[in-house]
Structures are given as C-alpha cells and as structure tokens.
Tab-separated table of C-alpha atoms in Angstrom:
chain	number	residue	atom	x	y	z
P	1	PRO	CA	-48.507	11.655	-136.337
P	2	ALA	CA	-45.419	12.037	-138.355
P	3	TYR	CA	-47.003	10.319	-141.471
P	4	LEU	CA	-49.194	13.341	-141.867
P	5	ALA	CA	-46.270	15.416	-143.071
P	6	ALA	CA	-44.477	12.603	-144.959
P	7	PRO	CA	-44.161	12.507	-148.816
P	8	TRP	CA	-47.244	10.540	-150.331
P	9	ASP	CA	-44.849	7.586	-151.889
P	10	ALA	CA	-42.972	7.305	-148.670
P	11	LEU	CA	-46.178	6.092	-146.985
P	12	GLY	CA	-47.011	2.571	-146.598
P	13	GLU	CA	-50.242	1.179	-148.365
P	14	ARG	CA	-52.107	1.189	-145.020
P	15	GLN	CA	-51.046	4.816	-144.300
P	16	GLN	CA	-52.050	5.760	-147.634
P	17	MET	CA	-55.624	4.110	-147.328
P	18	LEU	CA	-56.002	5.704	-143.733
P	19	LEU	CA	-55.327	9.156	-145.093
P	20	ALA	CA	-57.438	8.919	-148.279
P	21	GLY	CA	-60.220	7.530	-146.103
P	22	LEU	CA	-59.852	10.498	-143.695
P	23	GLN	CA	-59.823	13.061	-146.644
P	24	ALA	CA	-62.761	11.483	-148.597
P	25	ARG	CA	-64.887	11.944	-145.456
P	26	SER	CA	-64.013	15.434	-144.821
P	27	THR	CA	-67.101	17.633	-145.405
P	28	ILE	CA	-66.752	21.089	-146.897
P	29	GLU	CA	-69.476	23.509	-145.917
P	30	SER	CA	-70.071	26.737	-144.070
P	31	SER	CA	-71.556	26.832	-140.571
P	32	PRO	CA	-74.722	28.509	-140.043
P	33	SER	CA	-72.821	31.213	-138.028
P	34	GLY	CA	-70.673	31.977	-141.119
P	35	SER	CA	-67.446	31.171	-139.443
P	36	ASP	CA	-65.017	29.526	-141.301
P	37	ILE	CA	-64.269	25.738	-141.043
P	38	GLN	CA	-60.795	24.540	-141.752
P	39	THR	CA	-60.265	21.210	-143.295
P	40	PRO	CA	-59.116	18.413	-141.158
P	41	ALA	CA	-55.237	17.833	-140.501
P	42	ALA	CA	-55.250	14.718	-142.529
P	43	ALA	CA	-56.706	16.580	-145.543
P	44	ARG	CA	-54.455	19.508	-145.088
P	45	HIS	CA	-51.298	17.634	-145.156
P	46	HIS	CA	-52.123	15.163	-147.667
P	47	THR	CA	-49.159	14.994	-150.319
P	48	THR	CA	-50.496	13.211	-153.370
P	49	PRO	CA	-48.336	14.216	-155.865
P	50	PRO	CA	-49.825	16.446	-158.660
P	51	PRO	CA	-51.153	14.945	-161.976
P	52	ALA	CA	-48.920	15.580	-164.976
P	53	ALA	CA	-50.199	18.110	-167.391
P	54	SER	CA	-50.669	15.213	-169.973
P	55	ASP	CA	-52.936	13.261	-167.679
P	56	LEU	CA	-55.338	16.167	-167.086
P	57	PRO	CA	-58.126	17.262	-169.612
P	58	PRO	CA	-56.985	20.170	-171.805
P	59	ALA	CA	-57.601	23.657	-170.607
P	60	PRO	CA	-60.183	25.345	-172.947
P	61	SER	CA	-60.085	28.890	-174.161
P	62	VAL	CA	-62.569	31.383	-172.230
P	63	GLU	CA	-64.550	31.262	-175.649
P	64	GLU	CA	-64.615	27.408	-175.840
P	65	ALA	CA	-65.682	27.248	-172.228
P	66	LEU	CA	-68.426	29.431	-172.622
P	67	ALA	CA	-69.614	27.817	-175.717
P	68	ARG	CA	-69.625	24.481	-173.916
P	69	HIS	CA	-71.378	25.457	-170.623
P	70	PRO	CA	-74.468	27.914	-171.063
P	71	PHE	CA	-74.282	28.598	-167.295
P	72	LEU	CA	-71.083	30.371	-167.434
P	73	ARG	CA	-70.456	33.863	-168.557
P	74	VAL	CA	-67.597	36.437	-168.487
P	75	SER	CA	-67.389	38.135	-165.039
P	76	ASP	CA	-67.112	41.922	-164.427
P	77	ARG	CA	-64.099	41.139	-162.460
P	78	PRO	CA	-61.075	40.712	-164.857
P	79	GLY	CA	-59.651	37.044	-164.886
P	80	PHE	CA	-62.915	35.232	-163.843
P	81	VAL	CA	-65.794	33.519	-165.438
P	82	GLU	CA	-69.215	33.468	-163.396
P	83	LEU	CA	-71.823	30.767	-162.921
P	84	GLU	CA	-75.287	31.905	-163.648
P	85	PRO	CA	-77.821	31.408	-160.604
P	86	GLY	CA	-80.320	28.481	-161.230
P	87	THR	CA	-80.061	24.627	-161.500
P	88	TRP	CA	-77.746	23.300	-163.953
P	89	HIS	CA	-76.788	19.768	-165.456
P	90	VAL	CA	-72.963	19.451	-166.179
P	91	GLU	CA	-72.526	16.933	-168.869
P	92	GLY	CA	-68.899	15.614	-168.795
P	93	ASP	CA	-66.050	17.697	-167.035
P	94	LEU	CA	-66.206	21.353	-166.398
P	95	VAL	CA	-62.728	22.486	-167.031
P	96	LEU	CA	-61.969	26.096	-166.655
P	97	PRO	CA	-59.248	28.000	-168.930
P	98	GLU	CA	-55.780	28.225	-167.476
P	99	GLY	CA	-55.389	30.773	-164.921
P	100	VAL	CA	-59.002	31.894	-165.011
P	101	GLY	CA	-60.928	31.985	-161.849
P	102	LEU	CA	-64.820	31.001	-161.199
P	103	ARG	CA	-67.224	32.985	-159.205
P	104	ALA	CA	-70.603	32.498	-158.057
P	105	THR	CA	-72.820	34.424	-155.837
P	106	GLY	CA	-76.526	33.406	-156.134
P	107	ALA	CA	-78.415	30.278	-155.285
P	108	LEU	CA	-76.821	27.711	-157.466
P	109	THR	CA	-77.002	23.934	-157.955
P	110	LEU	CA	-74.730	22.131	-160.511
P	111	THR	CA	-75.349	18.416	-161.107
P	112	PHE	CA	-72.303	16.399	-162.547
P	113	VAL	CA	-72.583	13.231	-164.336
P	114	GLN	CA	-70.951	10.022	-162.835
P	115	ASP	CA	-67.042	10.502	-162.494
P	116	ALA	CA	-66.868	14.045	-164.024
P	117	VAL	CA	-64.816	16.605	-162.277
P	118	LEU	CA	-64.569	20.360	-161.845
P	119	LEU	CA	-61.023	21.314	-162.723
P	120	ALA	CA	-59.600	24.767	-162.026
P	121	ARG	CA	-56.245	26.304	-162.625
P	122	GLY	CA	-57.317	29.476	-160.925
P	123	PRO	CA	-59.368	30.651	-157.584
P	124	LEU	CA	-62.661	29.946	-156.961
P	125	GLU	CA	-64.861	32.621	-155.227
P	126	LEU	CA	-67.903	30.663	-154.425
P	127	ASP	CA	-70.177	32.749	-151.972
P	128	GLY	CA	-73.715	31.145	-151.648
P	129	ALA	CA	-76.739	33.047	-150.632
P	130	GLU	CA	-77.544	32.700	-147.109
P	131	GLY	CA	-80.121	29.908	-146.654
P	132	LYS	CA	-80.026	28.896	-150.294
P	133	GLY	CA	-76.392	28.259	-150.958
P	134	ILE	CA	-74.302	26.697	-153.783
P	135	HIS	CA	-74.595	23.023	-154.394
P	136	LEU	CA	-72.203	20.725	-156.190
P	137	LEU	CA	-74.029	17.352	-156.462
P	138	PRO	CA	-73.987	14.068	-158.373
P	139	GLU	CA	-76.662	13.792	-161.144
P	140	HIS	CA	-77.236	10.057	-159.859
P	141	ASP	CA	-74.910	8.214	-157.575
P	142	HIS	CA	-71.740	10.041	-157.567
P	143	TRP	CA	-69.173	12.333	-159.331
P	144	GLY	CA	-65.406	12.701	-159.269
P	145	GLY	CA	-65.215	16.160	-157.313
P	146	LEU	CA	-63.502	19.417	-157.307
P	147	PHE	CA	-59.843	19.853	-158.054
P	148	VAL	CA	-58.026	23.222	-158.022
P	149	LEU	CA	-54.502	23.014	-159.089
P	150	GLY	CA	-51.838	25.585	-158.794
P	151	ALA	CA	-53.832	28.596	-158.264
P	152	GLY	CA	-50.805	30.011	-156.403
P	153	ALA	CA	-50.507	31.580	-152.890
P	154	GLU	CA	-51.545	35.070	-154.116
P	155	ASN	CA	-54.984	33.639	-155.679
P	156	GLY	CA	-56.651	32.007	-152.606
P	157	SER	CA	-60.029	30.577	-153.012
P	158	THR	CA	-62.931	31.376	-150.827
P	159	LEU	CA	-66.027	28.924	-150.352
P	160	ARG	CA	-69.042	30.101	-148.189
P	161	ASN	CA	-72.325	28.447	-148.011
P	162	VAL	CA	-71.039	25.588	-150.455
P	163	GLU	CA	-72.300	22.038	-150.285
P	164	ILE	CA	-70.192	19.481	-151.969
P	165	ARG	CA	-71.716	16.004	-151.945
P	166	GLY	CA	-71.700	12.654	-153.457
P	167	THR	CA	-68.073	12.700	-154.534
P	168	ARG	CA	-65.750	9.422	-154.975
P	169	GLY	CA	-62.535	11.271	-155.681
P	170	ILE	CA	-60.650	11.108	-159.110
P	171	GLN	CA	-59.329	7.928	-160.572
P	172	ARG	CA	-57.886	8.312	-163.995
P	173	SER	CA	-55.047	7.166	-165.642
P	174	GLY	CA	-52.132	9.092	-164.083
P	175	TRP	CA	-54.409	11.312	-161.970
P	176	THR	CA	-55.462	10.095	-158.592
P	177	ALA	CA	-57.258	12.299	-155.876
P	178	PRO	CA	-59.056	10.508	-153.274
P	179	ALA	CA	-60.914	13.560	-152.015
P	180	GLY	CA	-63.933	15.028	-152.958
P	181	ALA	CA	-62.319	18.527	-153.031
P	182	THR	CA	-58.673	19.001	-153.597
P	183	PHE	CA	-56.827	22.316	-153.576
P	184	TYR	CA	-53.348	21.539	-154.582
P	185	GLN	CA	-50.794	24.630	-154.143
P	186	SER	CA	-53.956	26.574	-153.942
P	187	PRO	CA	-54.914	28.210	-150.450
P	188	VAL	CA	-58.552	27.918	-149.501
P	189	VAL	CA	-60.697	29.451	-146.854
P	190	MET	CA	-63.905	27.698	-146.143
C-alpha cells in the first residue's frame, strides 16, 4: 500500500497505529537453517522521525561504558566493544559510545530492567552460538528494546541466532520507537 512509503507525519492516526502494531509484532531471529530472515515490509518502510540528540541518553566514552557495564570489554577488532559470554543483568540503559560497534559471539543472555534500552550509534555484530544463541530479554515483564541510530550505510549490522523478546518499544519525551528493534539509517542483515 502507498502508506508504507509515506512520511510518518503524513499518515493518519489509524495508519500510524497499524504500522506500529505490525512493527512491534515483527520477530527478529535466525532460522534453524541459518538463512537470513528479512524484516516485514511494514517494519522496513516505517518512517518514524529520528529522535533529537537532546532526547537521547548521552553517549559515554569507551572507558565510562566499560566501568558501568562489567560484561563489556574492548574488542580485538578496532572500533568495537564486546559482550562477555554468560548471563548478565543490565541495570538501566545500555548506551554505547558514539560510533563504537558492539560484538558478541558466544552464548549470551542480557536481561534488561523495565523500559531500559540498548542504544547503539555504531553497528552490531551479534553472532550467537548455534543452539545457544544470544538472548535480549526483560528482567520481568518488558523492556524498551534495541535502537541502532545512524550507523551508516558502510557499517551494516549482522544478527544471527539472536532472540529479542519482551519489548514494548520506546516511549520517552521526544523519542518514540514503537518496535522492539529499530535500525534507523543503519542497514541490517538478520
């Protein structure tokens, strides 16, 4: 339909609700055969305007991010931090430094407190172990979700064997993202 390519503010309230519902219900996971699953058309063409920089949590330095989150370490790959394998509790938002990517390759579970977000301004390379995977889950009922902002066309994200569950989207002053996983100006292969 034509409204899938329309600017968000040009849509009527009913069309916005329809798109938000379709996007929020989209599931992000890898198939057992390892083939890539593309996001539904409604999610791919969703045109929610980006949040203003003043509405986002501030980006920490690499040192600040490492000090706040004991499950992060500097990656061997330049420009990335890496998630340690294991099960980890994320208290508050997990905000990555400006332009720094996030990698994970082992079996990993992150549980987020209610309405917390994982905010990245660099690419994600999440490649879960076959049969174990990477799990981004709520501590209790729900969490806000994953938001990758402006990683750029040359810095695509890759998610394999990743489960994102229990999200409600982001609803903060000046910042709304109705989907559990949003990649804005950030290509992704799932």
